mmCIF file of C-alpha atoms in Angstrom:
data_model
loop_
_atom_site.group_PDB
_atom_site.id
_atom_site.type_symbol
_atom_site.label_atom_id
_atom_site.label_comp_id
_atom_site.label_asym_id
_atom_site.label_seq_id
_atom_site.Cartn_x
_atom_site.Cartn_y
_atom_site.Cartn_z
ATOM 1 C CA MET A 18 32.006 -5.964 17.093
ATOM 2 C CA VAL A 19 31.812 -4.808 20.659
ATOM 3 C CA THR A 20 30.490 -7.452 23.020
ATOM 4 C CA SER A 21 28.153 -6.387 25.960
ATOM 5 C CA THR A 22 30.998 -7.145 28.505
ATOM 6 C CA GLN A 23 33.319 -4.840 26.456
ATOM 7 C CA GLY A 24 30.688 -2.173 26.410
ATOM 8 C CA ARG A 25 30.015 -2.484 30.352
ATOM 9 C CA ALA A 26 33.881 -2.296 30.931
ATOM 10 C CA LEU A 27 34.112 0.766 28.771
ATOM 11 C CA GLY A 28 31.206 2.461 30.496
ATOM 12 C CA LEU A 29 32.877 1.737 33.787
ATOM 13 C CA ALA A 30 36.264 3.109 32.623
ATOM 14 C CA VAL A 31 34.625 6.295 31.122
ATOM 15 C CA THR A 32 32.457 6.880 34.443
ATOM 16 C CA LEU A 33 35.607 6.452 36.537
ATOM 17 C CA LEU A 34 37.910 8.336 34.325
ATOM 18 C CA THR A 35 35.221 11.393 33.983
ATOM 19 C CA GLY A 36 34.941 11.042 37.739
ATOM 20 C CA VAL A 37 38.541 11.474 38.409
ATOM 21 C CA VAL A 38 38.695 14.544 36.307
ATOM 22 C CA ALA A 39 35.547 15.931 38.269
ATOM 23 C CA LEU A 40 37.176 15.211 41.601
ATOM 24 C CA TYR A 41 40.295 17.104 40.504
ATOM 25 C CA MET A 42 38.553 20.077 39.295
ATOM 26 C CA THR A 43 36.243 20.187 42.367
ATOM 27 C CA LEU A 44 39.238 20.093 44.612
ATOM 28 C CA VAL A 45 40.998 22.741 42.574
ATOM 29 C CA ALA A 46 37.904 25.076 42.521
ATOM 30 C CA PHE A 47 37.437 24.418 46.333
ATOM 31 C CA GLY A 48 41.059 25.125 47.167
ATOM 32 C CA ASN A 49 40.902 28.290 45.176
ATOM 33 C CA ILE A 50 37.847 29.390 47.126
ATOM 34 C CA THR A 51 38.968 28.408 50.477
ATOM 35 C CA ASP A 52 42.627 29.382 50.144
ATOM 36 C CA PHE A 53 41.872 32.531 47.795
ATOM 37 C CA GLY A 54 45.202 34.217 48.681
ATOM 38 C CA THR A 55 47.807 31.572 47.472
ATOM 39 C CA ASN A 56 46.601 31.205 43.913
ATOM 40 C CA ARG A 57 45.655 34.847 43.756
ATOM 41 C CA GLU A 58 49.378 35.694 44.313
ATOM 42 C CA PHE A 59 50.433 33.300 41.640
ATOM 43 C CA VAL A 60 48.036 34.924 38.865
ATOM 44 C CA ARG A 61 49.410 38.412 40.157
ATOM 45 C CA HIS A 62 52.892 37.353 39.574
ATOM 46 C CA VAL A 63 52.099 35.783 36.371
ATOM 47 C CA PHE A 64 50.248 38.870 35.066
ATOM 48 C CA ALA A 65 52.778 41.184 36.391
ATOM 49 C CA MET A 66 55.782 39.248 34.812
ATOM 50 C CA ASP A 67 57.808 40.311 37.595
ATOM 51 C CA THR A 68 59.730 36.962 37.756
ATOM 52 C CA THR A 69 60.624 36.803 34.058
ATOM 53 C CA PHE A 70 63.623 37.922 32.094
ATOM 54 C CA LYS A 71 62.442 41.553 32.142
ATOM 55 C CA ASP A 72 62.849 41.852 28.355
ATOM 56 C CA ASP A 73 61.516 45.275 27.138
ATOM 57 C CA ASP A 74 60.181 43.499 23.966
ATOM 58 C CA LEU A 75 57.890 41.411 26.412
ATOM 59 C CA MET A 76 57.134 43.658 29.393
ATOM 60 C CA TRP A 77 54.634 45.716 27.672
ATOM 61 C CA ARG A 78 52.392 42.898 28.057
ATOM 62 C CA ALA A 79 52.568 42.797 31.746
ATOM 63 C CA ILE A 80 49.319 43.666 33.821
ATOM 64 C CA THR A 81 50.036 45.153 36.937
ATOM 65 C CA THR A 82 46.435 46.567 37.961
ATOM 66 C CA ARG A 83 45.470 44.560 40.835
ATOM 67 C CA TRP A 84 41.813 44.605 40.265
ATOM 68 C CA VAL A 85 42.129 43.297 36.734
ATOM 69 C CA GLN A 86 44.563 40.623 37.884
ATOM 70 C CA ASP A 87 41.867 39.781 40.795
ATOM 71 C CA ALA A 88 38.900 39.803 38.338
ATOM 72 C CA ALA A 89 41.012 37.370 36.087
ATOM 73 C CA TYR A 90 41.535 35.168 39.049
ATOM 74 C CA VAL A 91 37.781 35.198 39.881
ATOM 75 C CA LEU A 92 36.723 34.358 36.424
ATOM 76 C CA ILE A 93 39.326 31.453 36.520
ATOM 77 C CA ILE A 94 37.647 30.151 39.844
ATOM 78 C CA VAL A 95 34.044 30.449 38.300
ATOM 79 C CA TRP A 96 35.150 28.719 35.201
ATOM 80 C CA GLU A 97 36.790 25.842 37.424
ATOM 81 C CA THR A 98 33.780 25.552 39.547
ATOM 82 C CA VAL A 99 31.384 25.370 36.526
ATOM 83 C CA ALA A 100 33.554 22.804 34.808
ATOM 84 C CA ALA A 101 33.641 20.618 37.962
ATOM 85 C CA LEU A 102 29.884 20.688 38.276
ATOM 86 C CA VAL A 103 29.470 19.690 34.408
ATOM 87 C CA LEU A 104 31.700 17.000 34.952
ATOM 88 C CA LEU A 105 30.106 15.777 38.236
ATOM 89 C CA TYR A 106 26.830 15.943 36.335
ATOM 90 C CA GLY A 107 28.435 13.766 33.491
ATOM 91 C CA THR A 108 29.663 11.205 35.937
ATOM 92 C CA TRP A 109 26.418 10.960 37.508
ATOM 93 C CA LEU A 110 24.930 10.292 34.144
ATOM 94 C CA TRP A 111 27.580 7.747 33.089
ATOM 95 C CA ALA A 112 26.953 6.162 36.430
ATOM 96 C CA ARG A 113 23.136 6.082 35.582
ATOM 97 C CA ARG A 114 24.021 4.388 32.221
ATOM 98 C CA GLU A 115 22.722 7.315 30.168
ATOM 99 C CA PRO A 116 25.497 7.379 27.694
ATOM 100 C CA GLY A 117 24.236 9.827 25.151
ATOM 101 C CA ARG A 118 23.583 12.636 27.635
ATOM 102 C CA ALA A 119 26.502 11.571 29.639
ATOM 103 C CA ARG A 120 28.866 11.799 26.752
ATOM 104 C CA ARG A 121 27.573 15.176 25.886
ATOM 105 C CA PHE A 122 28.115 16.641 29.291
ATOM 106 C CA SER A 123 31.356 15.095 30.082
ATOM 107 C CA THR A 124 32.639 16.406 26.571
ATOM 108 C CA TYR A 125 31.542 19.901 27.545
ATOM 109 C CA GLY A 126 33.134 19.689 30.810
ATOM 110 C CA LEU A 127 36.381 18.225 29.525
ATOM 111 C CA LEU A 128 36.581 20.750 26.858
ATOM 112 C CA MET A 129 36.162 23.655 29.716
ATOM 113 C CA VAL A 130 39.188 21.979 31.606
ATOM 114 C CA MET A 131 41.132 21.784 28.140
ATOM 115 C CA LEU A 132 40.415 25.327 27.419
ATOM 116 C CA LEU A 133 41.273 26.505 30.647
ATOM 117 C CA PHE A 134 44.539 24.598 31.037
ATOM 118 C CA GLY A 135 45.378 24.720 27.438
ATOM 119 C CA ALA A 136 44.417 28.060 26.227
ATOM 120 C CA GLY A 137 44.567 29.762 29.481
ATOM 121 C CA PHE A 138 47.422 28.604 31.524
ATOM 122 C CA ILE A 139 49.749 27.140 28.736
ATOM 123 C CA GLY A 140 48.757 29.747 25.990
ATOM 124 C CA ILE A 141 48.305 32.794 27.606
ATOM 125 C CA GLY A 142 49.952 32.351 30.836
ATOM 126 C CA GLY A 143 52.856 30.339 29.494
ATOM 127 C CA GLU A 144 53.464 32.259 26.310
ATOM 128 C CA TRP A 145 51.795 35.625 26.446
ATOM 129 C CA PHE A 146 52.883 36.303 29.974
ATOM 130 C CA ALA A 147 56.089 34.413 29.699
ATOM 131 C CA MET A 148 55.509 32.174 32.606
ATOM 132 C CA TRP A 149 57.873 29.628 31.112
ATOM 133 C CA GLN A 150 60.618 32.190 32.156
ATOM 134 C CA SER A 151 59.775 32.042 35.707
ATOM 135 C CA GLY A 152 61.580 29.872 38.404
ATOM 136 C CA ASP A 153 59.137 30.854 41.141
ATOM 137 C CA TRP A 154 55.729 31.158 39.228
ATOM 138 C CA ASN A 155 55.631 28.494 36.479
ATOM 139 C CA GLY A 156 52.683 26.383 36.336
ATOM 140 C CA LEU A 157 53.070 24.936 32.804
ATOM 141 C CA ASP A 158 54.221 21.493 34.047
ATOM 142 C CA ALA A 159 50.948 21.080 36.198
ATOM 143 C CA ALA A 160 48.855 22.623 33.338
ATOM 144 C CA THR A 161 50.315 20.219 30.639
ATOM 145 C CA ARG A 162 49.416 17.333 32.742
ATOM 146 C CA ILE A 163 45.973 17.903 33.327
ATOM 147 C CA PHE A 164 45.433 19.263 29.871
ATOM 148 C CA LEU A 165 46.699 15.692 28.655
ATOM 149 C CA VAL A 166 44.883 13.818 31.068
ATOM 150 C CA SER A 167 41.693 15.636 30.174
ATOM 151 C CA GLY A 168 42.516 14.970 26.436
ATOM 152 C CA VAL A 169 42.875 11.028 27.071
ATOM 153 C CA VAL A 170 39.659 11.014 28.962
ATOM 154 C CA LEU A 171 37.824 12.893 26.105
ATOM 155 C CA ILE A 172 39.196 10.217 23.880
ATOM 156 C CA VAL A 173 37.847 7.437 26.058
ATOM 157 C CA ASN A 174 34.577 9.210 26.415
ATOM 158 C CA HIS A 175 34.169 9.108 22.491
ATOM 159 C CA LEU A 176 35.069 5.231 21.933
ATOM 160 C CA PRO A 177 32.331 3.229 20.333
ATOM 161 C CA ASP A 178 30.715 0.991 22.864
ATOM 162 C CA GLY A 179 27.753 -0.438 20.980
ATOM 163 C CA GLU A 180 25.379 0.239 23.721
ATOM 164 C CA ALA A 181 26.029 4.022 23.439
ATOM 165 C CA THR A 182 26.048 4.246 19.557
ATOM 166 C CA ARG A 183 22.445 2.595 19.628
ATOM 167 C CA SER A 184 20.934 4.973 22.154
ATOM 168 C CA ARG A 185 21.876 8.379 20.101
#
């Protein structure tokens, strides 16, 4: 049985943890918008596979068309921005003690982050474009870190707290 105090503590924890991921994604999106060129170069190098082992069996995957690279980068920024907004809204709902809606929006935002960092950066960037082979343009450690952090917050987001379970 969950006590009211435990429920409030869990509510505070999930509010703060969701807020941390929301802040992170807001800063990532803001940085990519205001310093567009830095990570555009990162995306261009990953897509071009120009710092990988240059294995002929893999190089056919490379995308060197600049507009395709830039379009992918813009889509990444849009995804990051929407995820940040959804998470900020989820955090606000947690702070207002609306657990049903907060859990739903937080889940959407956290899954968006996990899809971007897991499927996008770890899966597509890391494996399809062999980013793991690059000493200069390898973002797998950072992607894994935020993927795992988001997963932990998603788990905490779904812990039963008594109050949230009754309000569904």
